[in-house]
Short mmCIF file of C-alpha atoms and ligand atoms in Angstrom, two decimals:
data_model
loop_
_atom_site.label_atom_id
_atom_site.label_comp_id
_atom_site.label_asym_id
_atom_site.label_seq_id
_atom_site.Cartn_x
_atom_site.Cartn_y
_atom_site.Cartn_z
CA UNK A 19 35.61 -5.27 -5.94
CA UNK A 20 32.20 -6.68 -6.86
CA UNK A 21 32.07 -9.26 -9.13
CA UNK A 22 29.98 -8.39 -12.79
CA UNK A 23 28.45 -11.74 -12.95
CA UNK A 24 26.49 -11.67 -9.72
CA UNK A 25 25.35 -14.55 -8.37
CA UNK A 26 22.83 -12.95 -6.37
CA UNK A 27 19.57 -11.17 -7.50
CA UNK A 28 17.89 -8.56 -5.20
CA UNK A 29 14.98 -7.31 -6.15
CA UNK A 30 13.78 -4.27 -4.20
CA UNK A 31 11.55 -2.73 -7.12
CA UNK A 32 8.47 -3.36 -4.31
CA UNK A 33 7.26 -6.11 -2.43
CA UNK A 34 4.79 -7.11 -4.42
CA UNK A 35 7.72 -9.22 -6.83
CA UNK A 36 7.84 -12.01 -3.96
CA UNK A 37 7.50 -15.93 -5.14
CA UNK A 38 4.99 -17.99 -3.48
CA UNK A 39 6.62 -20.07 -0.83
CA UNK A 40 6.49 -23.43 -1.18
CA UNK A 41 4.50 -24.59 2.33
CA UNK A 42 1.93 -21.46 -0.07
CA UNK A 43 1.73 -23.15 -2.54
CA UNK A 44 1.22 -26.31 -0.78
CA UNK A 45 -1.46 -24.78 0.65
CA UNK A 46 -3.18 -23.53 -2.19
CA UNK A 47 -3.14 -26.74 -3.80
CA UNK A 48 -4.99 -28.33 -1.02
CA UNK A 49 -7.88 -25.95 -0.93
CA UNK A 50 -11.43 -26.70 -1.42
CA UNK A 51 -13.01 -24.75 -3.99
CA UNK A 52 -16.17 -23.65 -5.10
CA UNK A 53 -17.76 -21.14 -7.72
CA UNK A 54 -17.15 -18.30 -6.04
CA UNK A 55 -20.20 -16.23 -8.23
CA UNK A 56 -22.29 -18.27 -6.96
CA UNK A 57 -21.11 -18.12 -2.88
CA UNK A 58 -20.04 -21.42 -3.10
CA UNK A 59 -16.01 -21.12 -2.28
CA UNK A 60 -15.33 -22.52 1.10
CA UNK A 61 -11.94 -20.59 1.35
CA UNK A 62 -12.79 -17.35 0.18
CA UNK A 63 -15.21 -17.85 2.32
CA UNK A 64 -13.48 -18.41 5.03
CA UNK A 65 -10.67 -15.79 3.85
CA UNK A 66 -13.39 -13.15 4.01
CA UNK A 67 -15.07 -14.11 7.08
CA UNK A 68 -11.23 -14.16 9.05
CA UNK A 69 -10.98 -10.55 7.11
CA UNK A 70 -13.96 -9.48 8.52
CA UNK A 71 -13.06 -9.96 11.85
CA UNK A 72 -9.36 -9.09 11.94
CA UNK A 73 -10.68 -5.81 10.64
CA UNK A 74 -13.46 -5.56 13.16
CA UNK A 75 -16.25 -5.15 9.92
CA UNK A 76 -19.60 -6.89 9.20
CA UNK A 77 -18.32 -7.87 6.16
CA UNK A 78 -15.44 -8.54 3.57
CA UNK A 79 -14.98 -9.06 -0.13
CA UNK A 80 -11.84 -10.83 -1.71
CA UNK A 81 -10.67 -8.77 -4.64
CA UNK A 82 -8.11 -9.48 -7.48
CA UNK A 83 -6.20 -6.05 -7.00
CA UNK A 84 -5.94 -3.72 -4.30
CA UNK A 85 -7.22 -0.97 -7.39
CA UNK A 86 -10.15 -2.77 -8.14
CA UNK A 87 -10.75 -2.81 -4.07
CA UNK A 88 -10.48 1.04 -3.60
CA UNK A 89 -12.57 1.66 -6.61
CA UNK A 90 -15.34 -0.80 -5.52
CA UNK A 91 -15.06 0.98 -2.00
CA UNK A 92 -15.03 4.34 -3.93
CA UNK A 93 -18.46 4.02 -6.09
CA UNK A 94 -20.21 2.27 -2.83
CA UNK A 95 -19.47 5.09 -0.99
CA UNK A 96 -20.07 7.79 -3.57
CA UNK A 97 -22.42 8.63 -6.64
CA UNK A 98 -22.15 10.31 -9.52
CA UNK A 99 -21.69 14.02 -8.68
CA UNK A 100 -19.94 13.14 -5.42
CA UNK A 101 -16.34 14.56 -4.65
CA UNK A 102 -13.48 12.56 -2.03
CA UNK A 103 -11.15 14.20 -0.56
CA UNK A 104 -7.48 12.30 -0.71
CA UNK A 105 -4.19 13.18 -0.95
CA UNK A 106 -2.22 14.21 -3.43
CA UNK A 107 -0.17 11.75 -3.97
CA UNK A 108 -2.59 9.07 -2.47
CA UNK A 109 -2.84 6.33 -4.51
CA UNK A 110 -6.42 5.60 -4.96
CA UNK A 111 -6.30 9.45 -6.69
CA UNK A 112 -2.56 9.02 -8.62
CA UNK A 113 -2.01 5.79 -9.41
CA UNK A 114 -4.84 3.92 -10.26
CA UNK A 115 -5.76 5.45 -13.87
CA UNK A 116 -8.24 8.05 -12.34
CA UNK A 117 -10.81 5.10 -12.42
CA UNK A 118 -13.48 7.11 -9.90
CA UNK A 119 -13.50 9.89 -12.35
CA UNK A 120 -13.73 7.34 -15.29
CA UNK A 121 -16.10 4.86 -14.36
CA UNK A 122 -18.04 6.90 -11.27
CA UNK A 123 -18.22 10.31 -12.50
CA UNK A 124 -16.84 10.81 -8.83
CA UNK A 125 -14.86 13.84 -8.54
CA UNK A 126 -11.73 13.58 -6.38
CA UNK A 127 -10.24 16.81 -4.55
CA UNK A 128 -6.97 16.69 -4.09
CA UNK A 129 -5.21 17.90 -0.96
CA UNK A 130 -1.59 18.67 -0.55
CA UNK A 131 0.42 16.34 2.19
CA UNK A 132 3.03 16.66 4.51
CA UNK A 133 6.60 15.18 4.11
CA UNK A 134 4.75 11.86 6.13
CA UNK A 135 1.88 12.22 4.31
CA UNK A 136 -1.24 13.56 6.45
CA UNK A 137 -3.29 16.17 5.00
CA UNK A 138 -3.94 18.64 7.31
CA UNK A 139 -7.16 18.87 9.40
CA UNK A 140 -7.60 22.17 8.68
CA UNK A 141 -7.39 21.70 4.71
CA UNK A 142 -9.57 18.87 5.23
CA UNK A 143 -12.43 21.02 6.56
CA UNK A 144 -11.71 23.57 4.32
CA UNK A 145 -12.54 21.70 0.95
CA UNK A 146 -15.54 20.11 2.70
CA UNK A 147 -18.50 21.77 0.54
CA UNK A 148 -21.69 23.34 1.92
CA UNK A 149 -24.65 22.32 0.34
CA UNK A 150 -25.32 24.07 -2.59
CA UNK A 151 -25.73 23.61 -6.11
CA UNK A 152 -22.63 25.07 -7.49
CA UNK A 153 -20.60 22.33 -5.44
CA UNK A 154 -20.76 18.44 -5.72
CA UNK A 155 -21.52 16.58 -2.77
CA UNK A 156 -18.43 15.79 -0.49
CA UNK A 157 -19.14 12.36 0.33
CA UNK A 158 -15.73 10.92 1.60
CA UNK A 159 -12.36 11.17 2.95
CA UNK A 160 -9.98 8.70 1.72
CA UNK A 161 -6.61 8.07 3.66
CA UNK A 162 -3.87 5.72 2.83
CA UNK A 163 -1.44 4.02 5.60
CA UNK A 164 1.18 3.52 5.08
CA UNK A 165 2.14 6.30 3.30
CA UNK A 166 5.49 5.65 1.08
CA UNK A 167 6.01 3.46 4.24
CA UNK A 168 4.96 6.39 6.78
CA UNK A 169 2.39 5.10 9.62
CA UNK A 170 0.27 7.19 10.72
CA UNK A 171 -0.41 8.13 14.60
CA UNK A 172 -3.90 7.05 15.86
CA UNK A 173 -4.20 10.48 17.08
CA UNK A 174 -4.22 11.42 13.40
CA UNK A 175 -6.08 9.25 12.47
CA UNK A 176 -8.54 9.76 15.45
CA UNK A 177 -8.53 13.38 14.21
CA UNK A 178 -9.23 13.22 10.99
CA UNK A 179 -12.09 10.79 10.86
CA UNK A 180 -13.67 12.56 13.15
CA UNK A 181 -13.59 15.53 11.64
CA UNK A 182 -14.93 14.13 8.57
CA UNK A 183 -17.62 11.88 10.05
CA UNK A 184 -18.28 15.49 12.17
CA UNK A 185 -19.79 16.71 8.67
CA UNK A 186 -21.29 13.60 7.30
CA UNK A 187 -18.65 12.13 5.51
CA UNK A 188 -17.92 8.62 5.21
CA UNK A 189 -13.84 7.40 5.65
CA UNK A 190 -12.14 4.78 3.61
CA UNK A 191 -8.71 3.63 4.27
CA UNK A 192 -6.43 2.87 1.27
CA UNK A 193 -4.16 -0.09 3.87
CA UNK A 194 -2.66 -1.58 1.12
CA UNK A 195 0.05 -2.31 3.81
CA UNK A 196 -2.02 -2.25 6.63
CA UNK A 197 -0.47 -4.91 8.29
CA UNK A 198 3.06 -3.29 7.76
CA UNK A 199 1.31 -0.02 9.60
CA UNK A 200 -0.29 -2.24 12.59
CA UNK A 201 3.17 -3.66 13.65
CA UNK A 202 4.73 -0.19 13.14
CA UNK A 203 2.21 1.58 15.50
CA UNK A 204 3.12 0.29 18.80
CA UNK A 205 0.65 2.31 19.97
CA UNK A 206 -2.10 -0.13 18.76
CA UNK A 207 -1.15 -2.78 20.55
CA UNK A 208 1.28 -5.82 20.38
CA UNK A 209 -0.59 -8.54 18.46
CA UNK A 210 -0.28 -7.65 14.60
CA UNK A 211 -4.41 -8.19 14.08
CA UNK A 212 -5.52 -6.49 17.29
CA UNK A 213 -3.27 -3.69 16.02
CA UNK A 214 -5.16 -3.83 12.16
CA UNK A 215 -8.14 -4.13 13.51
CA UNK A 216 -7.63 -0.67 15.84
CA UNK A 217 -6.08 1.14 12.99
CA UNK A 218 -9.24 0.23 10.82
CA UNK A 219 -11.78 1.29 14.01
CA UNK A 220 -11.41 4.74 12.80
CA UNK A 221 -12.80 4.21 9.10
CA UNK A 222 -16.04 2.60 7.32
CA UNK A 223 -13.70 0.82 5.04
CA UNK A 224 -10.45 -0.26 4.34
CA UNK A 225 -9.10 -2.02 1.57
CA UNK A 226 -5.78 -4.41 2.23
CA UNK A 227 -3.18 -5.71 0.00
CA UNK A 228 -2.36 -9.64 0.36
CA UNK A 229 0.19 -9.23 -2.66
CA UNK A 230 2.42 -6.84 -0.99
CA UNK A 231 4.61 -7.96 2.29
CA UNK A 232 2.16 -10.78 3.27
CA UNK A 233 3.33 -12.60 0.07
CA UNK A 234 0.09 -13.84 -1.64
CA UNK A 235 0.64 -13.93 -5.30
CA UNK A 236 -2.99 -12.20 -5.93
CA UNK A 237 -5.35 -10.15 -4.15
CA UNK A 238 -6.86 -7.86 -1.75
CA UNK A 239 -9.45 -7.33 0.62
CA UNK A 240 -12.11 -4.42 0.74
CA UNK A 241 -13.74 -4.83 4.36
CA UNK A 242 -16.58 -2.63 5.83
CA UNK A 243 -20.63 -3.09 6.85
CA UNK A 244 -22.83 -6.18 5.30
CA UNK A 245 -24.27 -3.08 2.88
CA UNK A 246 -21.26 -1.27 1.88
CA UNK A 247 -20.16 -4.68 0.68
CA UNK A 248 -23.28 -5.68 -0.59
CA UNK A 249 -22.89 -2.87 -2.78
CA UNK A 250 -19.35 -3.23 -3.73
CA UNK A 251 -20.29 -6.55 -4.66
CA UNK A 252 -21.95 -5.04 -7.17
CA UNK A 253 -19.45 -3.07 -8.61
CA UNK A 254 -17.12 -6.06 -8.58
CA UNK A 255 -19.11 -7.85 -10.83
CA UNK A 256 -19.31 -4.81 -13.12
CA UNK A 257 -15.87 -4.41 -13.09
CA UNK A 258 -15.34 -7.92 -14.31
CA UNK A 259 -14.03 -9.29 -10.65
CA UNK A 260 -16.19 -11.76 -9.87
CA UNK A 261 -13.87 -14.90 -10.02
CA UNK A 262 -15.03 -18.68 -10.04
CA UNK A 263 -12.42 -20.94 -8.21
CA UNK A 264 -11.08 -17.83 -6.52
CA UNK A 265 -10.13 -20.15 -3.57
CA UNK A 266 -7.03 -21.35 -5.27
CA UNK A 267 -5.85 -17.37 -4.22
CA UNK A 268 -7.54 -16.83 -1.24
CA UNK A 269 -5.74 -20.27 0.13
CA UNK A 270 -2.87 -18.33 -0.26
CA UNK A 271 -3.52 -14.52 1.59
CA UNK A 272 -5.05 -17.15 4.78
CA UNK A 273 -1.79 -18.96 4.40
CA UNK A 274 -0.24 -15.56 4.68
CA UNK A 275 -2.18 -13.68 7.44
CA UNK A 276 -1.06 -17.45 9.87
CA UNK A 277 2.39 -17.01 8.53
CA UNK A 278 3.67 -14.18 7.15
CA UNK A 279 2.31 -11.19 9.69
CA UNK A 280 4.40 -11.20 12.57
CA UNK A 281 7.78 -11.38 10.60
CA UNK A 282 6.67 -8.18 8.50
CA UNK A 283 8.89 -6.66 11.46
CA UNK A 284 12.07 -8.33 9.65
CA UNK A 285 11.51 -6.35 6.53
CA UNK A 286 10.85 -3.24 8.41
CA UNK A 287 14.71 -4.55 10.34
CA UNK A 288 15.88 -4.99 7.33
CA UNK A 289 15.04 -1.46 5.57
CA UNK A 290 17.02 -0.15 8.91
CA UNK A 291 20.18 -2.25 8.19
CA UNK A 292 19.36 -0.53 4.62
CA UNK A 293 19.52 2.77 5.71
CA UNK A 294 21.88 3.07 8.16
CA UNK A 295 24.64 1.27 5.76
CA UNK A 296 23.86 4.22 3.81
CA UNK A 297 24.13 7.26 6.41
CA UNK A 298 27.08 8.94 6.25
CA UNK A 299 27.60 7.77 2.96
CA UNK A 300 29.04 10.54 0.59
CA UNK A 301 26.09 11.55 -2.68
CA UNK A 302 22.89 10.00 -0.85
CA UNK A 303 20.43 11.24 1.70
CA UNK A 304 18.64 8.94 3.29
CA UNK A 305 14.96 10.72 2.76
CA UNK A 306 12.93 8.69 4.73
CA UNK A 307 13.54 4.90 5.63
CA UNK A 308 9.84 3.83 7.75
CA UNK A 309 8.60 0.49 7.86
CA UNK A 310 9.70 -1.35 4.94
CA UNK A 311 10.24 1.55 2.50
CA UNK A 312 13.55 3.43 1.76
CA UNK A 313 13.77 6.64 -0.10
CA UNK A 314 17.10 8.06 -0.86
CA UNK A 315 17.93 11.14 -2.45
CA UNK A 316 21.41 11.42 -4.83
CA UNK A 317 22.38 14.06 -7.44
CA UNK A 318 20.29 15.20 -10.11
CA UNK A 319 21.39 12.64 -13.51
CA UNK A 320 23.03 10.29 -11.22
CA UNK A 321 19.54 8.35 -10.27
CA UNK A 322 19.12 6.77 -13.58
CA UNK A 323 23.24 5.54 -13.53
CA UNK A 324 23.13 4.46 -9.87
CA UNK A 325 20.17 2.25 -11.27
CA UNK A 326 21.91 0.69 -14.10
CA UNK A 327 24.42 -0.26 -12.49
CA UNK A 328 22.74 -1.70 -9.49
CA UNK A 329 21.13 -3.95 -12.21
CA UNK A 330 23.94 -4.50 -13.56
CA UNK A 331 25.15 -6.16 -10.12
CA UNK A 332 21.54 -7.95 -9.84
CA UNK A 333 19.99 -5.48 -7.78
CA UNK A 334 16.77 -3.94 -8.63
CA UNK A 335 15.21 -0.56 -7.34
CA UNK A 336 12.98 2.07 -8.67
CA UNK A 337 12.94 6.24 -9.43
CA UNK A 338 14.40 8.70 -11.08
CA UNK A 339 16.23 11.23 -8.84
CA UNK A 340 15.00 9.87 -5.67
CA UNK A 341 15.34 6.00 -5.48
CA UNK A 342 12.79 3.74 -3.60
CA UNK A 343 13.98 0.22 -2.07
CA UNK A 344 11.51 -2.03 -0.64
CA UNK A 345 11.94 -4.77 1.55
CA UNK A 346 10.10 -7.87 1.55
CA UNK A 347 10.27 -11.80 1.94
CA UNK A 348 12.42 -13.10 -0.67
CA UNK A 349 15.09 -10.52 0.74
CA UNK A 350 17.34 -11.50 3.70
CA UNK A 351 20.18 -9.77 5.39
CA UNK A 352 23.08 -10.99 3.17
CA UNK A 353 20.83 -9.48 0.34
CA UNK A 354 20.52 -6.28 1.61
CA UNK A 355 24.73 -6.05 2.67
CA UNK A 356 25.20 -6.93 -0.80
CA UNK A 357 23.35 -4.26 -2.34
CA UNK A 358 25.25 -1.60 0.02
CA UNK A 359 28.24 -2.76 -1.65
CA UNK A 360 27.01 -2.55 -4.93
CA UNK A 361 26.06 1.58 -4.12
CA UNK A 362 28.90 2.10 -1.80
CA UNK A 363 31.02 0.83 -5.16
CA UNK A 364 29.20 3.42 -7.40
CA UNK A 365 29.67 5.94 -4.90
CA UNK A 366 33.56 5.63 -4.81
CA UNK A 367 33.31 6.41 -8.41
CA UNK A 368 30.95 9.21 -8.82
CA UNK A 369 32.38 11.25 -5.32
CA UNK A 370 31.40 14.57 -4.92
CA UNK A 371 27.93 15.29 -6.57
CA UNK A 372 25.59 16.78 -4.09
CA UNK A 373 21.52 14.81 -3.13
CA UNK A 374 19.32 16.64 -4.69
CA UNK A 375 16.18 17.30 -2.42
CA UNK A 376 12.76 16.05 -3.98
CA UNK A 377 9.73 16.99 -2.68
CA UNK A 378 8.15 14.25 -4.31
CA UNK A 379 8.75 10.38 -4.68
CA UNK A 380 8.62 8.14 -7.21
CA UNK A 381 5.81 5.73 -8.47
CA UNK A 382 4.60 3.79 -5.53
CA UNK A 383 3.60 0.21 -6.62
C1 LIG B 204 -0.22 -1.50 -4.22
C2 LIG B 204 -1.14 -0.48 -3.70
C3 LIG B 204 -2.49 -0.47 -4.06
C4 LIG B 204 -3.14 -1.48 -4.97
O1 LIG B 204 -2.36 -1.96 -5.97
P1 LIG B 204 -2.67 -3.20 -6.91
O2 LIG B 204 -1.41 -3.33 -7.66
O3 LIG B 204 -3.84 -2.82 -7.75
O4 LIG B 204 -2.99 -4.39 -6.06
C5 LIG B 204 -3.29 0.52 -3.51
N1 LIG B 204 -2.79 1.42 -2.67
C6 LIG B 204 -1.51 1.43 -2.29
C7 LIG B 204 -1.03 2.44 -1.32
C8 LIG B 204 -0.62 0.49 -2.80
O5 LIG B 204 0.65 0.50 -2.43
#
């Protein structure tokens, strides 16, 4: 029986909830700042340049959200009157308040995606417009990886780019977790940055997440050609993104990409202890459990109760009817036994209610 009054907390809402370490913060302490507005922040600097070329780009712009990075990316690559193409369920097109459409006039199309999120190739070339007057100008294809935790095969990606750049279209990649995608893709090599930087080949920008699984408390990085950024620069400033002693933050993503990369392949160990403490298990299909995401599916009404009374017990999660658990830093094995108990406990109770398949997942943070 598991105690009410918990002493443990396990928070696997997403992995952006993670607390600055303290050797971070340590490090963000002793950085040397500058006004960043004006160029003069030796760390973001130096963040930016080390982005640059762990991405393979000309260039690289510290952001304060991964949003604001895919919508600078989004009006340097497009005008008004421009389309993208991006999934679904991407979310540079579902979660981030429709901002293109808002502040670019840039009209997204939508594709559908598969259960591992690629669009396919043939859909892709299918909403690519000819030139004419009744259609706006496709100017992009925007990708995200991972996908709810899904990498995606270079061959995919190979594919799709190519197809797109095959008609004139420029390629963004929405890597939020990039990193968690390069040591997922074994394909792309051993080393964690050699594997980023193949991943991002493929595209003329890609935007990365420092507040997700490497642990930074703020801040992304949009990477791509000396113009692109020149002109997302720009938009930054528009946007209101231009920070002063931005170092203070960027301290902290460098202190992340010398520390925190290679053990992104614990959270991704730990999502598997995760889900295979849950297979078998009586009211929950395990949907999809990739990197260091885990969907599960239970009955319909039960999501909501399994929720509470995970809280109840000190463990967090997200959804509705399918539940999301992420893995991250701040979690640890003991953590992640602890919350099996806690479902394996409601499960005992509510026996006999069938998963209810979802075809879609719940908000992605
Ligand atoms: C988190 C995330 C973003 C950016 O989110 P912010 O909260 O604005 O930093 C973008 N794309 C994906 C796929 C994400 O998971």
């Amino acid at each position: 029986m598991i105690q009410n009054k918990s002493p443990l907390k396990v928070d696997l809402r997403s992995d952006t909830v993670t607390q600055p370490t303290p050797a971070m913060r340590a490090a963000m302490l002793a950085a040397p700042v500058g006004d960043d507005v004006f160029g003069d922040d030796p760390s973001v600097q130096a963040l930016q340049a080390r982005m640059a070329d762990i991405t393979g780009k000309e260039a690289a712009l510290f952001m304060p959200s991964g949003t604001q990075s895919n919508l600078c990316a989004l009006l340097a690559h497009c005008e008004r009157g421009d389309e993208y193409i991006v999934g679904q369920l991407a979310h540079t097109y579902r979660y981030e308040g429709g901002g293109a459409a808002v502040l670019g006039s840039i009209q997204p199309q939508p594709l559908t995606q598969g259960a591992t999120g690629e669009m396919q190739l043939a859909d892709i070339e299918a909403a690519i417009k000819p030139d004419d007057p009744h259609f706006a100008r496709t100017r992009l294809l925007c990708l995200e990886n991972t996908w709810n935790g899904h990498p995606m095969t270079l061959a995919y990606l190979a594919q799709a780019t190519d197809r797109a750049r095959a008609h004139g279209l420029a390629t963004h990649l929405d890597g939020a977790r990039l990193f968690n995608a390069a040591v997922a893709t074994p394909e792309a090599g051993a080393d964690a940055c050699a594997a980023a930087r193949r991943i991002a080949s493929y595209f003329d920008s890609v935007s990365v997440c420092f507040s997700k699984g490497l642990g930074a408390p703020v801040g992304s990085a949009l990477c791509g050609s000396q113009a692109l950024i020149a002109r997302a620069l720009r938009w930054r400033k528009m946007l209101g993104g231009g920070m002063r002693q931005s170092g203070l933050l960027a301290a902290a993503a460098t202190y992340a990409l010398e520390h925190h990369l290679d053990r992104l392949a614990d959270d991704h160990a730990l999502a598997q202890r995760l889900a295979q403490g849950l297979a078998g298990l009586n009211g929950v299909t395990v949907r999809s459990a990739q990197t260091n995401i885990v969907f599960i599916d239970v009955a319909h009404g039960q999501g909501p109760a399994l929720l509470a009374h995970l809280a109840q017990h000190g463990v967090l999660a997200t959804g509705l009817i399918g539940l999301r658990f992420v893995t991250h830093l701040d979690v640890n094995e003991a953590g992640i036994d602890y919350a099996l108990a806690c479902i394996h406990e409601f499960f005992q109770a509510h026996a006999g209610a069938t998963p209810h398949a979802q075809a879609t997942g719940p908000a992605v943070y």
